[in-house]
Structure formats: structure tokens, C-alpha cells
Coordinates of C-alpha atoms and ligand atoms in Angstrom, one line a residue:
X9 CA -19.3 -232.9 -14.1
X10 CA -15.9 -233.1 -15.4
X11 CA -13.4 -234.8 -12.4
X12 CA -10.8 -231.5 -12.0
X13 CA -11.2 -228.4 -12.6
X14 CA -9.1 -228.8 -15.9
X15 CA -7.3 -231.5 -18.4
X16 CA -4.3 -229.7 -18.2
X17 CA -2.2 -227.4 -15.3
X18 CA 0.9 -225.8 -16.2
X19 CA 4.2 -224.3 -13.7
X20 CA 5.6 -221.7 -15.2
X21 CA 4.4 -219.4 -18.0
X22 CA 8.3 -218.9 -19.8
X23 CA 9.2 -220.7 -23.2
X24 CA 8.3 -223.9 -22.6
X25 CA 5.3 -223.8 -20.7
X26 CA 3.3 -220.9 -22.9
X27 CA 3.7 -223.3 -25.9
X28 CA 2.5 -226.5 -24.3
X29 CA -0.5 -224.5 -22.6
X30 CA -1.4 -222.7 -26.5
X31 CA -1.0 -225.9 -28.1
X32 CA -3.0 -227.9 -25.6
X33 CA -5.9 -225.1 -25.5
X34 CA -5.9 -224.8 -28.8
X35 CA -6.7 -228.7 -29.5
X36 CA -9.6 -227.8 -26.9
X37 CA -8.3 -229.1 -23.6
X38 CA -9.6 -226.6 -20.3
X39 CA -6.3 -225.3 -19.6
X40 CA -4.6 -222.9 -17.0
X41 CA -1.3 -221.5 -16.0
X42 CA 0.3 -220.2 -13.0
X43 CA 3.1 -217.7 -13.4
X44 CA 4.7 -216.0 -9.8
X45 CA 6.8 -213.7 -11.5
X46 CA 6.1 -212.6 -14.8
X47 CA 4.7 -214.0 -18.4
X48 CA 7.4 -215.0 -20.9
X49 CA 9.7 -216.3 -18.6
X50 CA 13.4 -216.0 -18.2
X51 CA 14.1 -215.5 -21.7
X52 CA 11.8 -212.1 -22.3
X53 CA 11.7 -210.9 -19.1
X54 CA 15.7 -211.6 -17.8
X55 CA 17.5 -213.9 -20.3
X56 CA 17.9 -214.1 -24.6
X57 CA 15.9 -210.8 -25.3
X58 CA 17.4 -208.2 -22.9
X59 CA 20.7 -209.5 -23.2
X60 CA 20.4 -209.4 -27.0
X61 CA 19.1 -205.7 -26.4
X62 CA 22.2 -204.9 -24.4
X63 CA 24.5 -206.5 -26.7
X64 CA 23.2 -204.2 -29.5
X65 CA 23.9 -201.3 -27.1
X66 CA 27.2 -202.3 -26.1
X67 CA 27.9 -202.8 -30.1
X68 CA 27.7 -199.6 -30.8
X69 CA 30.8 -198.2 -28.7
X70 CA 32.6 -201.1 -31.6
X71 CA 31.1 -199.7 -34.3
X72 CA 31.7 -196.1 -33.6
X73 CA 35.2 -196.9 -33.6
X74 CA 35.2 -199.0 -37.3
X75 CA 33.1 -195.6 -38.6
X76 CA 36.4 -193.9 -37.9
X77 CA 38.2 -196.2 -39.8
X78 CA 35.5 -195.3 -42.6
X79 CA 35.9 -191.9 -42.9
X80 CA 33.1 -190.8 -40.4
X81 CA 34.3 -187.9 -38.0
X82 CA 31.4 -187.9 -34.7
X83 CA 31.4 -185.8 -32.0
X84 CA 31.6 -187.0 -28.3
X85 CA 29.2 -189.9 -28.2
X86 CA 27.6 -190.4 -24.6
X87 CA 25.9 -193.4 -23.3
X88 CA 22.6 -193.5 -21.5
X89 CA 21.4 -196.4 -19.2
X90 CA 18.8 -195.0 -17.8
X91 CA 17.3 -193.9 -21.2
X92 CA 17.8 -197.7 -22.5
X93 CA 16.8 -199.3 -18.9
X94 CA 13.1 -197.2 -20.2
X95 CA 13.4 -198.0 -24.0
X96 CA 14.8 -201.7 -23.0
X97 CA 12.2 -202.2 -20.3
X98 CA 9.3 -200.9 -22.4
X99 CA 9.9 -203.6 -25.1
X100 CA 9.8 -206.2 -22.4
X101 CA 6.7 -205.3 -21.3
X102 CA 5.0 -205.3 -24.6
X103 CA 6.8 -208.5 -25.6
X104 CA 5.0 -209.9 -21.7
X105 CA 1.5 -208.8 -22.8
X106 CA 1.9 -210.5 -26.3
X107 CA 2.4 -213.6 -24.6
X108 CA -0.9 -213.2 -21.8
X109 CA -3.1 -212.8 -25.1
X110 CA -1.6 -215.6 -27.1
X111 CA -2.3 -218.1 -24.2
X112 CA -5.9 -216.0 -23.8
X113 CA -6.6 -216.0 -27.3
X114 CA -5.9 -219.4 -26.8
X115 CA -8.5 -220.2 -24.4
X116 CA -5.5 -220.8 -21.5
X117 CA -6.5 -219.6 -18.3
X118 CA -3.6 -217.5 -16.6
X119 CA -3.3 -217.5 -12.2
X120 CA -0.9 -215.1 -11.0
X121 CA 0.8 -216.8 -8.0
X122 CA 3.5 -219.1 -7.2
X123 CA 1.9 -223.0 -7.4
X124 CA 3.0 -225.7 -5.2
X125 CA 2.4 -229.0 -6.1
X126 CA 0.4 -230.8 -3.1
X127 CA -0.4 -234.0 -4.6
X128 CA -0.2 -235.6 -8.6
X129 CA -3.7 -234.0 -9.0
X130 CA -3.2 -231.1 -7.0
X131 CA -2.1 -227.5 -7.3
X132 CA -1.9 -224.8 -4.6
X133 CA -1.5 -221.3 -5.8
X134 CA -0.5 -218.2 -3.6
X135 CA -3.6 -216.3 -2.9
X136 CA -5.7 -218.0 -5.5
X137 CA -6.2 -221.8 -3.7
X138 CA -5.9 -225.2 -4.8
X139 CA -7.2 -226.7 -8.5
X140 CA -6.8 -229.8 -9.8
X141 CA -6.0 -231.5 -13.0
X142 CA -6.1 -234.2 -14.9
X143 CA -2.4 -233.6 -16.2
X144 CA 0.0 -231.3 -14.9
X145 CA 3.0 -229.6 -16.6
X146 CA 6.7 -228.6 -14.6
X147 CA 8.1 -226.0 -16.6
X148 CA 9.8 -223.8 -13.7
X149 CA 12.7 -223.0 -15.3
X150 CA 15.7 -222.4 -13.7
X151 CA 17.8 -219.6 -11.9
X152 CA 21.1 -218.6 -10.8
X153 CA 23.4 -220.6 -8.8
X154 CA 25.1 -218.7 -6.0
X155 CA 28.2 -220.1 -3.8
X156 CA 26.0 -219.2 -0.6
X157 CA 29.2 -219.7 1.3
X158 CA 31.1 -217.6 0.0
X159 CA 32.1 -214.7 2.3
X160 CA 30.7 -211.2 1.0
X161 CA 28.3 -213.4 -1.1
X162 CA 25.6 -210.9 -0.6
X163 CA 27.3 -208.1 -2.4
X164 CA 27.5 -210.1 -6.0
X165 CA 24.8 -209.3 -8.2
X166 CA 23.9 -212.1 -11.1
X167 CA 22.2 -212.1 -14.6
X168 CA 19.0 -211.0 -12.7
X169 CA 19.9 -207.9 -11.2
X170 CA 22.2 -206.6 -14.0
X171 CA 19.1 -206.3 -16.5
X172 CA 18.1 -203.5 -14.1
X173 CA 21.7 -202.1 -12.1
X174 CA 20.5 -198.5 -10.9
X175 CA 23.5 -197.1 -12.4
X176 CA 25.9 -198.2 -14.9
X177 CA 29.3 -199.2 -12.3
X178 CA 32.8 -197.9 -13.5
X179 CA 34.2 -201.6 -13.1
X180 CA 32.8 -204.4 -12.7
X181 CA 34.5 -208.7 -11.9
X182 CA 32.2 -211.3 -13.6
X183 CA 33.2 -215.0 -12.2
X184 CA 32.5 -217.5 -14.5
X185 CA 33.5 -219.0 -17.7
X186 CA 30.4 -220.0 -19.2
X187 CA 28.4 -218.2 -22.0
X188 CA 26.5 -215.8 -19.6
X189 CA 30.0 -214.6 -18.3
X190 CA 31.3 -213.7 -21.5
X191 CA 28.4 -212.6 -22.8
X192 CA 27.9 -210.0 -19.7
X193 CA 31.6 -209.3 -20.2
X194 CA 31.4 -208.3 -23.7
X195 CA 28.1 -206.1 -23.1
X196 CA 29.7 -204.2 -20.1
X197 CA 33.3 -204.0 -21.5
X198 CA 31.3 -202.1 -24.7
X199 CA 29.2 -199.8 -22.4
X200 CA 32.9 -198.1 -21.0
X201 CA 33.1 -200.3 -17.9
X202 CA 36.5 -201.7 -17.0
X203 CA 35.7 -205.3 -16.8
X204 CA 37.7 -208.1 -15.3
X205 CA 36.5 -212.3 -16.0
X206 CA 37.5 -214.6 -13.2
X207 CA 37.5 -217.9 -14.2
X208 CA 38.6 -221.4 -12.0
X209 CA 38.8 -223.4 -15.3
X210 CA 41.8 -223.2 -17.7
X211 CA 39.7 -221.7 -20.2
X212 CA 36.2 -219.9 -20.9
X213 CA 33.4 -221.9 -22.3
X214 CA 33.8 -225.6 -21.0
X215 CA 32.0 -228.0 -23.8
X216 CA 32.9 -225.7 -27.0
X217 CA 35.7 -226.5 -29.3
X218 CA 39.4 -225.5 -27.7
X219 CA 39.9 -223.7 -30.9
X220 CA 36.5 -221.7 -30.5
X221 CA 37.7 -220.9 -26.3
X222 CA 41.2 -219.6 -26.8
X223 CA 40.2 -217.0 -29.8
X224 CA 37.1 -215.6 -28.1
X225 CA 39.5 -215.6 -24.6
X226 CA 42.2 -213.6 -27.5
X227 CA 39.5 -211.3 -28.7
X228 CA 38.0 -210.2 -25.6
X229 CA 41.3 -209.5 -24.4
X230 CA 42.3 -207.4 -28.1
X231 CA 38.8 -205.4 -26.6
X232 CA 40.2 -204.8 -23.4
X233 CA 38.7 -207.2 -21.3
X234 CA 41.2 -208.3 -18.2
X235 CA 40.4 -212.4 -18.1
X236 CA 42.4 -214.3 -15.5
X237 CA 41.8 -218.0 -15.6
X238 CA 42.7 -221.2 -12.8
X239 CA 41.5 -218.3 -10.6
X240 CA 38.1 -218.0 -8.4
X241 CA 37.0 -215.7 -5.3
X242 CA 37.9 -216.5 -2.0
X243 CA 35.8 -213.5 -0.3
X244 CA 34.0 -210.4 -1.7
X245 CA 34.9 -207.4 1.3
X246 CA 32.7 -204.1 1.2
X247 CA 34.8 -201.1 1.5
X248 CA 34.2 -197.5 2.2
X249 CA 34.7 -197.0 -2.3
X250 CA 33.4 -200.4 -3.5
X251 CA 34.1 -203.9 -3.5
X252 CA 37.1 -205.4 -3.2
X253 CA 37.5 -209.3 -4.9
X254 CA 39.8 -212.0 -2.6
X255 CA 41.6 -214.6 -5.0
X256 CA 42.1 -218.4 -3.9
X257 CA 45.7 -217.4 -5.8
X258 CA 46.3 -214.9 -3.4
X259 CA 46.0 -211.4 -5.3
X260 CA 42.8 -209.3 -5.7
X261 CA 41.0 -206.8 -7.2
X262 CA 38.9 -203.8 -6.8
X263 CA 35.7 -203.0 -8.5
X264 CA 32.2 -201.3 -8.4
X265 CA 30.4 -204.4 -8.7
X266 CA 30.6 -208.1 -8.8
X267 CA 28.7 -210.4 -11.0
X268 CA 28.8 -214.0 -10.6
X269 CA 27.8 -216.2 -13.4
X270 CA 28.9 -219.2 -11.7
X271 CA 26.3 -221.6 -12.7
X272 CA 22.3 -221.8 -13.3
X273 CA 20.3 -224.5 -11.5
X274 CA 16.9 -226.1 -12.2
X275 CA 14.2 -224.1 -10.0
X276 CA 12.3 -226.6 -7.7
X277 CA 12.3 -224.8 -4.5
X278 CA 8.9 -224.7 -3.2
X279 CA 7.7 -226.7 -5.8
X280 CA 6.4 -229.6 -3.5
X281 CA 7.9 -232.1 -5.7
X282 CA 8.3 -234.7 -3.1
X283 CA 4.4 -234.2 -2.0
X284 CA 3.5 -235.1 -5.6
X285 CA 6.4 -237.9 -5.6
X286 CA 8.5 -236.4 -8.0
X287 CA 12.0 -237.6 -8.4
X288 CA 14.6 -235.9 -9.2
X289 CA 17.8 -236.2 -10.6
X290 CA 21.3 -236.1 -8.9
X291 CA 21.8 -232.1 -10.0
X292 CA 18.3 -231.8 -8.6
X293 CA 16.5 -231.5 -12.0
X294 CA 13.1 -233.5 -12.5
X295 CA 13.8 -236.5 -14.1
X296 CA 11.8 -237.5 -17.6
X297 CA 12.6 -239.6 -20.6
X298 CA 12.3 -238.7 -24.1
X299 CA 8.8 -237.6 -24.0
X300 CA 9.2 -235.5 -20.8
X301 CA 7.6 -238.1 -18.8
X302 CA 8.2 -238.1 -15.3
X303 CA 7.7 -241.0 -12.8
X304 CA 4.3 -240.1 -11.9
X305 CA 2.4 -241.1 -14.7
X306 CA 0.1 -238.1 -14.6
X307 CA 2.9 -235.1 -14.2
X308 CA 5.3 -234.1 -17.3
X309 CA 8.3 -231.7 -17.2
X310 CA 9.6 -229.8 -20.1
X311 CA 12.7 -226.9 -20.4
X312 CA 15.4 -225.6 -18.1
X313 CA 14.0 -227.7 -15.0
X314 CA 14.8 -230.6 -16.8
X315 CA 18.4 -229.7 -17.4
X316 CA 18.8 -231.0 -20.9
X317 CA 19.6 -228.6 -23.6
X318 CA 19.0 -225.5 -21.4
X319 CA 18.2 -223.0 -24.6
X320 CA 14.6 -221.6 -25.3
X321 CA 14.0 -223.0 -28.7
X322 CA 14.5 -226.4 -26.7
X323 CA 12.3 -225.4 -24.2
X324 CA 9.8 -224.5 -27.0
X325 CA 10.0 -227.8 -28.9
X326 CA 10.0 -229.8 -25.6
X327 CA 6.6 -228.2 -24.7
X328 CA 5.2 -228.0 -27.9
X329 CA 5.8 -232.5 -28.6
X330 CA 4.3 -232.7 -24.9
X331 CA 1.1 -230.9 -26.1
X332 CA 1.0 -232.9 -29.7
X333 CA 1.7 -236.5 -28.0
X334 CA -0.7 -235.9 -24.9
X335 CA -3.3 -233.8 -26.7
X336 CA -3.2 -234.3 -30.6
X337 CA -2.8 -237.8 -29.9
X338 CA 0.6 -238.0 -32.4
X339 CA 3.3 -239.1 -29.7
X340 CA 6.3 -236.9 -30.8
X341 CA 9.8 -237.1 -28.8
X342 CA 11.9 -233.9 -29.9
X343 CA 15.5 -234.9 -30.9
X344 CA 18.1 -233.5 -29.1
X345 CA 20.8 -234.2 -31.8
X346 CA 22.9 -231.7 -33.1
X347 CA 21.0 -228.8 -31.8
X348 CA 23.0 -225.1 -32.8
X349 CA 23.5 -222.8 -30.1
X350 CA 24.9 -219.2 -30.4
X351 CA 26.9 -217.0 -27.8
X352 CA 26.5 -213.5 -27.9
X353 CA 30.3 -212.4 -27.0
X354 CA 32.3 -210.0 -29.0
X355 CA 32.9 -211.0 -31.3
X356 CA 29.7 -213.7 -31.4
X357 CA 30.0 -217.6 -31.9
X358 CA 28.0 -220.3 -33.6
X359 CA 28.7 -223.8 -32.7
X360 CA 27.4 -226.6 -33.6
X361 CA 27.5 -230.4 -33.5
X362 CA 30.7 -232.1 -32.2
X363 CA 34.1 -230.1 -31.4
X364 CA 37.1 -231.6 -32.3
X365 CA 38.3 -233.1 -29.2
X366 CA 34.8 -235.0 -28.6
X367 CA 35.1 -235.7 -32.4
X368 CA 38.1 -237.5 -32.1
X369 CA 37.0 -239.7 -28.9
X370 CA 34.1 -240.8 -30.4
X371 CA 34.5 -241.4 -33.8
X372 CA 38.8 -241.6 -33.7
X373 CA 39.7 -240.1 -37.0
X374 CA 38.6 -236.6 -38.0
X375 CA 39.6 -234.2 -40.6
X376 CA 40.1 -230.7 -39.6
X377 CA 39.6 -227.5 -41.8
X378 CA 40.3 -224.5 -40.2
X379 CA 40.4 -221.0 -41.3
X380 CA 41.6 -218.0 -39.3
X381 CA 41.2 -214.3 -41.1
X382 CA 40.4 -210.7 -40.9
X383 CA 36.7 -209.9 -41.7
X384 CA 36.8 -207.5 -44.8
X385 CA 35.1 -205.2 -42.2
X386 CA 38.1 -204.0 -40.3
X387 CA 40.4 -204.1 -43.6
X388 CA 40.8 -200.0 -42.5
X389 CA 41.2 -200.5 -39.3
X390 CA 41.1 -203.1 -36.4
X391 CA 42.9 -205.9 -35.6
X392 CA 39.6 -208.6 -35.0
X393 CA 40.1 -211.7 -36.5
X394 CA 37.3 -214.4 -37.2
X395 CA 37.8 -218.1 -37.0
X396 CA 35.4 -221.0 -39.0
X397 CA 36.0 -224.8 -38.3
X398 CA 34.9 -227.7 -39.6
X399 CA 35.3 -231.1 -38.0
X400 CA 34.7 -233.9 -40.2
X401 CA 34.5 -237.8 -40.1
X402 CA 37.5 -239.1 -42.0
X403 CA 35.9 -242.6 -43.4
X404 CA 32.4 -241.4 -44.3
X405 CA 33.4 -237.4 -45.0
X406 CA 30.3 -236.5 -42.5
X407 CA 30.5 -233.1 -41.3
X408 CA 30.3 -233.5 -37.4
X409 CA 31.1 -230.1 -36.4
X410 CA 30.8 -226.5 -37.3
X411 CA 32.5 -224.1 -35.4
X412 CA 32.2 -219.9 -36.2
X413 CA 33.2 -216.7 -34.4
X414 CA 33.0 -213.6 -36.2
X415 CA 30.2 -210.9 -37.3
X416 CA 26.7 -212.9 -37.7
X417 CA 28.2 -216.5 -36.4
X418 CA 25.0 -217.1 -34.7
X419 CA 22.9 -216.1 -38.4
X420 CA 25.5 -218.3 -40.3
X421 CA 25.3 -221.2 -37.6
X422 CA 21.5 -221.5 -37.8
X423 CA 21.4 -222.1 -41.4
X424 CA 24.7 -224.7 -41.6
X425 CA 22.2 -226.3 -39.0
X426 CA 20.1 -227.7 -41.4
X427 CA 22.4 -229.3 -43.2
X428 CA 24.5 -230.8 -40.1
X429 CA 20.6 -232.4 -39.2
X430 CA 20.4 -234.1 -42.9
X431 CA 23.8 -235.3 -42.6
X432 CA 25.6 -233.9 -44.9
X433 CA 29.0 -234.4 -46.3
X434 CA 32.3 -232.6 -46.9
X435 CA 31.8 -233.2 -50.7
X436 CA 27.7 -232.0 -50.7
X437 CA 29.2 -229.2 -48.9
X438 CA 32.0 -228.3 -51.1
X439 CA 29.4 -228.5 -53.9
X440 CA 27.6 -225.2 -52.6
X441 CA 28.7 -222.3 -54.3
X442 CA 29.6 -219.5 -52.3
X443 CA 28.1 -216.0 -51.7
X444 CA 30.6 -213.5 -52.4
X445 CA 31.6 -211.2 -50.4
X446 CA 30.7 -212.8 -47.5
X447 CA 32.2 -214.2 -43.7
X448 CA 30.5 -217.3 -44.7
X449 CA 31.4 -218.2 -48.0
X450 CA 34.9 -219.6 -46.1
X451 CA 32.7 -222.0 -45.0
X452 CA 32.3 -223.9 -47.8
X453 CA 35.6 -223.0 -49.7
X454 CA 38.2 -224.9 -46.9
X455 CA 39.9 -227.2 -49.4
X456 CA 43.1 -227.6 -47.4
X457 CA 42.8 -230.4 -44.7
X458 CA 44.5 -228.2 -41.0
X459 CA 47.3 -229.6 -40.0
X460 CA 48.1 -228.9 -36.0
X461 CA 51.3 -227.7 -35.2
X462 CA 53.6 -230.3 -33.9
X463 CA 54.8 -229.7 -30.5
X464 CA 57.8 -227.0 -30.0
X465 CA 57.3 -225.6 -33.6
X466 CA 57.0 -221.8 -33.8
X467 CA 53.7 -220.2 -34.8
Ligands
FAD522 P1 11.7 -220.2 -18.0 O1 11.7 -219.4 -19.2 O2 12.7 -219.9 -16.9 O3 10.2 -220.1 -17.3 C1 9.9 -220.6 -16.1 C2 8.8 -219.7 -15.5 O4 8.3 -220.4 -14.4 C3 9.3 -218.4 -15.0 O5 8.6 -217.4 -15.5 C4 9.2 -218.5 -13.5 O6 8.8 -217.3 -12.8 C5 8.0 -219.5 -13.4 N1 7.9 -220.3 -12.1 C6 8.9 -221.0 -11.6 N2 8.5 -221.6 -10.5 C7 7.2 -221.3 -10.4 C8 6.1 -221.7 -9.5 N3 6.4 -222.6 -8.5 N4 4.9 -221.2 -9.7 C9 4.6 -220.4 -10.7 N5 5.6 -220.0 -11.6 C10 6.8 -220.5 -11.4 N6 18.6 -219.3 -24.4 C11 18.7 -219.2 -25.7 O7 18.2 -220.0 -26.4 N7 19.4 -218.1 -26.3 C12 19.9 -217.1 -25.5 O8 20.5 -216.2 -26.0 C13 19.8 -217.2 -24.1 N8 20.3 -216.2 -23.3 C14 20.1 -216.3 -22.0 C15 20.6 -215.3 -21.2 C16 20.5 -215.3 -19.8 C17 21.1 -214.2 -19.0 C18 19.8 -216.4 -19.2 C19 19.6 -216.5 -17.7 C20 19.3 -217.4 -20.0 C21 19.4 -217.4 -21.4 N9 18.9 -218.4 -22.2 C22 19.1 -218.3 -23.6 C23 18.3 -219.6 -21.6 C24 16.7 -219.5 -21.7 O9 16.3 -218.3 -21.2 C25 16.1 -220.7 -21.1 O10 16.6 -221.8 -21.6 C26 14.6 -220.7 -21.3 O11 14.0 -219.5 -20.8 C27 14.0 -221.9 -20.5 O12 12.6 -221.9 -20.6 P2 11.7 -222.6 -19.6 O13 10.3 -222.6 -20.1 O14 12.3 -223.9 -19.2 O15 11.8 -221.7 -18.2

């Protein structure tokens, strides 16, 4: 008889988790996983999907407008949430049960319950009971952070709820800065509501290029979009017609509803880490090195509860080199160099690889090719402009950085990806013809090294 009940127990059936469970079933290990919410994880069931989903809505309000500009006369055009909360929440549910049959089809067991570590071979899961395993996988994800001391805390929603607000609010105050915040500010400001960004930092987007920050901060503000900045909540009152937003600066402002987007935090509450002997890292994430190893030589954690690259295609290729070193016997570290993310603001970005400030501190000299320009879209109408950046190392002519807002940055960004990850340089670049008529074609027809404007000339 085999010594636990199965090689392998996985936390958490979201990105990472459902991958290293398949993979690991699939090589033929006895496999199960515990989910306490539901399958897929924060990114189908309350992250990258039904954002995306509201994006598209919100898109259309934008688009309406550049029809106009093309001729197109249409009548009064009327928004309904709680026909796309149905349409929206349907998809979601079929996307869920795709993910229960890949992991049965698999041969992965599912248990529906929240699992507590009790020891390194021990799980305990709500109203199911303890199993053990040989291995054991963390991959709880991670949630929203809230400022529980904030007075009139309870009255915020976060990313959570607004994937399922009742009723669309006439206004609405996001706090944050980061790419959740504009994200949500976009989608809202595009579905009618008046919507205000609060953020403490001098600018939106901490870690993206300076360049990339102040045009998206321009652009949502061309769209309407009130952003104040060195600016955060002192209290959030009720009042007898909404809620009403206290500033550390002194003024305030009233809305329907208050979002904070303040900050997402690895999700080991409950978890019985420390029964198990777990350790954890100063933000409270579990430690692991480059295999997702953590001290306990039998326990692995992969994903957002690791709080490395906190995306679901990392979460995905984390899990997926934990199942092919631990069960295809080929040890495989995913590299997380030079990994593309996307923000879905209006207009989107794709960034990628180093901006130019971290570029300059840690390889000195950099060239910078910057383009600024009207997408041939809005040549009728609109006054959106895109911006596409390059950052390159002066000595070897290595592109470092690649920087895009405008229509399909995230598509363009995922494709300059591939060439970022072989190395390439300014003059293999340059070699590429362009397509024609395209946003992207700028890309690789910057010839003119930028030149920043000295300080006190006019722009
Ligand atoms: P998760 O997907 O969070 O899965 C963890 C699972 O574990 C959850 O289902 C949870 O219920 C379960 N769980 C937790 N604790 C227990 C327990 N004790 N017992 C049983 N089950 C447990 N990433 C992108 O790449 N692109 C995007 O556009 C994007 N947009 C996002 C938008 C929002 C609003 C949010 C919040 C996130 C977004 N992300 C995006 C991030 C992405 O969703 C995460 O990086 C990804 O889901 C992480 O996967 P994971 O497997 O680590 O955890």
C-alpha cells in the first residue's frame, strides 16, 4: 500500500496550480486539488478575463464616438450591466467547467473546500478531512490588500466586488496607481461613470517607464478621467446620498462608490504555514528559489503567493517546470527575464524589459528612440496620441527596453518579446521591414536617436 493517499496535493486550483496538477497527472502521479472558491482561479473567475470582458464593453462608448468621425450616424446607444453581468458571468462559468474537466480528464482529483496545511505531509480540507501526500503544492494565489484602518474602510469595494456591483454607480473614486486602478478607471470612465483616480505617488504605474506614466496619466485625462496624484484617503464617511472621500491634502470628494486598488497581497491566511514550517518572506509571501522550492524539502510554491512576477502566464510556467522537474524528471527553472506584461488602460500599454531610468542605472549609457503620434485611426476625429519607445544599450546596440501605448500595445508587445528574449539588436531590428499601414511599423523605423529636452527649454 502506497504511504499517502497521493504523490502529489495541490492549494489552489487558479493558473498555476491547474497546470502543475494536469501536468503531474498526466505523467501518472495520483493527484488531487483543493479549491474553496472556485476553479480557474483569480484570473477567470475575478481577474485577466472579466476585466478584459469589461474593457471590451467599456470600448465601445470609444468607438461609437470614432464611428461618428467615420460617417456613421446611431441612434441613442444605451448601456446594460445587468444584461453583460448575465452574458459576462455565463462565459465565466463555462470557462470554470473547462478547467474541472481538463484536470479530470487528466486523472486530477478535485476537493471542494478550503485546505489547511497541518503538517509537511498533511492536508486538512473543510468538510472533506485530512489526506496526505508525498508532495504538496502552495499555489493560493493572492488577494486584495485593504488599509483595515482606515476609517469608513468598510464602504470601499475592490477588484472583487466590482466584477459583480448590483448596479452600475453614477461616480465612482479608485485609490491606487497601479495597473488594476487604471485599468478599472478606464473600464468605468467608458461605461458613463464619472470617475476620479487618487493616487499618493507622483505618478500612476510605479516600475513602468516615466515616459509610459505621464501619457497614459495625459490620455486618461483627454477621456475625462479626474486623476489627482500625492493624494490618498484619510476617511471614507457614509452619507444620506453616497459616500463622501476625506483627503490627507485636506479637500474631498463625493461619489457613489469607492474602489481601492491599493495593493494585492500573497493569500496565506489559514493556510497553516507555520504548522507545516513554512517560511515566509518579509511581505509575507512563501519563500522558494528558482525551482519553487521552499524550505521544507517536501512542499513547493508556485504563482501569486510567491510574489514574483505576479501575471498568469507566470503562474502557468512556474507550475508547469514544478511538474516537469518533480515528475518528468527534467529539472526546469522558468526564467524570469524580460517577461512582457500588458495593461489594459485606455488607451492599452505593452512594456517590456528595462525602462529608461533602470536602463540608465544599470548599464549607464542608453540610446533613446522615441516616437510620439496620432494613430491613423482618429485622423477624422480625436485627439489620442500613441507613444513607442525603445531603450537601447549604447556599446553593444542591445535593445533593453520596449515601451508602447496605443491600439493593440499589448498584441504588438508580445511579439517584440521574442526578440527582446534572443537579444536582439538595434541594427537586427532596423533590418525588419515594416508592415504598412500599421501602429507598429514605427517600431522598427526610429532612425533618429531622442534627445531629452534640456531643462527650461519650451516644449
Ligand atoms: P490564483 O489564480 O489566485 O489561484 C489561487 C486559487 O487558490 C484561488 O482559486 C483560491 O480560491 C484558491 N485558494 C486560496 N487559498 C486556498 C486554500 N487554503 N484552500 C483551497 N483553495 C485556496 N494577470 C495577467 O497576466 N494579465 C492580466 O490582465 C491580469 N489582470 C488581472 C486583473 C485583476 C483584477 C487581478 C486581481 C489580477 C489580474 N492578473 C492578471 C493577475 C493574475 O490573475 C494572477 O497573477 C494569477 O491568477 C495568479 O495565479 P495563481 O495560480 O498564483 O493564483
Amino acid at each position: 500500500m502506497a504511504k499517502y493517499d497521493y504523490d502529489l496535493f495541490v492549494i489552489g486550483a487558479g493558473s498555476g496550480g491547474v497546470r502543475a496538477a494536469r501536468l503531474a497527472a498526466i505523467s501518472g502521479a495520483r493527484v488531487a486539488v483543493a479549491e474553496e472558491h472556485r476553479v480557474g482561479g483569480t484570473c477567470v473567475i475575478r481577474g485577466c478575463v472579466p476585466k478584459k470582458f469589461m474593457v471590451y464593453a467599456s470600448e465601445v462608448s470609444h468607438h461609437l464616438k470614432t464611428a461618428k468621425s467615420y460617417g456613421w450616424s446611431i441612434g441613442e446607444a444605451k448601456f446594460d450591466w445587468e444584461a453583460f453581468l448575465a452574458e459576462k458571468d455565463q462565459e465565466i462559468a463555462r470557462l470554470s467547467g473547462v478547467y474541472v474537466r481538463n484536470l479530470q480528464n487528466a486523472g486530477a482529483e478535485l476537493a471542494h473546500g478550503k485546505a489547511r496545511l497541518t503538517d509537511a505531509h498533511t492536508v486538512e480540507i473543510e468538510g472533506v478531512g485530512a489526506k496526505t501526500a508525498d508532495k504538496i503544492l502552495i499555489a493560493t494565489g493572492g488577494r486584495p490588500w485593504m488599509p483595515k484602518d482606515l476609517p469608513g474602510i468598510e464602504h470601499a469595494i475592490t477588484s472583487n466586488e466590482a466584477f459583480h456591483l448590483p448596479k452600475l454607480p453614477k461616480s465612482i473614486v479608485i485609490a491606487g496607481g497601479g495597473y488594476i486602478a487604471v485599468e478599472f478607471a478606464g473600464i468605468f470612465n467608458g461605461l458613463g461613470v464619472e470617475v476620479t483616480l487618487v493616487h499618493r505617488g507622483p505618478n500612476v504605474l510605479r516600475g513602468f517607464d516615466d515616459d509610459v506614466r505621464s501619457h497614459l496619466t495625459e490620455e486618461m485625462e483627454k477621456r475625462g478621467i479626474k486623476v489627482m496624484l500625492a493624494c490618498q484617503h484619510k476617511s471614507i464617511e457614509k452619507t444620506a446620498s453616497g459616500l463622501v472621500s476625506h483627503f490627507t491634502e485636506g479637500h474631498h470628494c463625493e461619489s457613489e462608490a469607492v474602489m481601492m486598488c491599493v495593493g494585492r497581497e500573497p493569500y496565506v491566511e489559514g493556510l497553516g504555514v507555520e504548522s507545516a514550517g513554512v517560511a515566509l518572506t518579509e511581505r509575507g509571501a512563501v519563500k522558494v528559489d528558482e525551482y519553487s522550492r521552499t524550505n521544507v524539502k517536501n512542499i513547493w510554491a508556485v504563482g501569486d503567493v510567491t510574489d514574483r512576477i505576479n501575471l498568469t502566464p507566470v503562474a502557468i510556467r512556474e507550475g508547469a517546470a514544478f511538474a516537469e522537474t518533480e515528475f518528468s524528471g527534467n529539472p526546469t527553472a522558468f526564467d524570469h527575464e524580460t517577461v512582457a506584461s500588458a495593461v489594459f488602460s485606455q488607451p492599452p500599454i505593452g512594456s517590456l524589459g528595462l525602462s529608461e531610468a533602470d536602463a540608465r542605472r544599470q548599464y549607464g549609457k542608453v540610446d533613446i528612440y522615441l516616437a510620439r503620434l496620432k494613430p491613423m485611426k482618429y485622423a477624422f476625429g480625436g485627439d489620442e496620441r500613441s507613444l513607442l519607445k525603445l531603450v537601447v544599450e549604447a556599446e553593444t546596440e542591445r535593445i533593453l527596453g520596449c515601451h508602447v501605448v496605443g491600439p493593440d500595445a499589448p498584441e504588438i508587445i508580445q511579439m517584440a518579446a521574442i526578440a527582446l528574449k534572443m537579444g536582439v539588436t538595434k541594427p537586427q531590428w532596423d533590418a525588419t521591414c515594416a508592415v504598412h499601414p500599421t501602429l507598429a511599423e514605427e517600431l522598427v523605423t526610429m532612425r533618429e536617436k531622442h534627445v531629452p529636452m534640456a531643462m527650461g527649454q519650451v516644449a
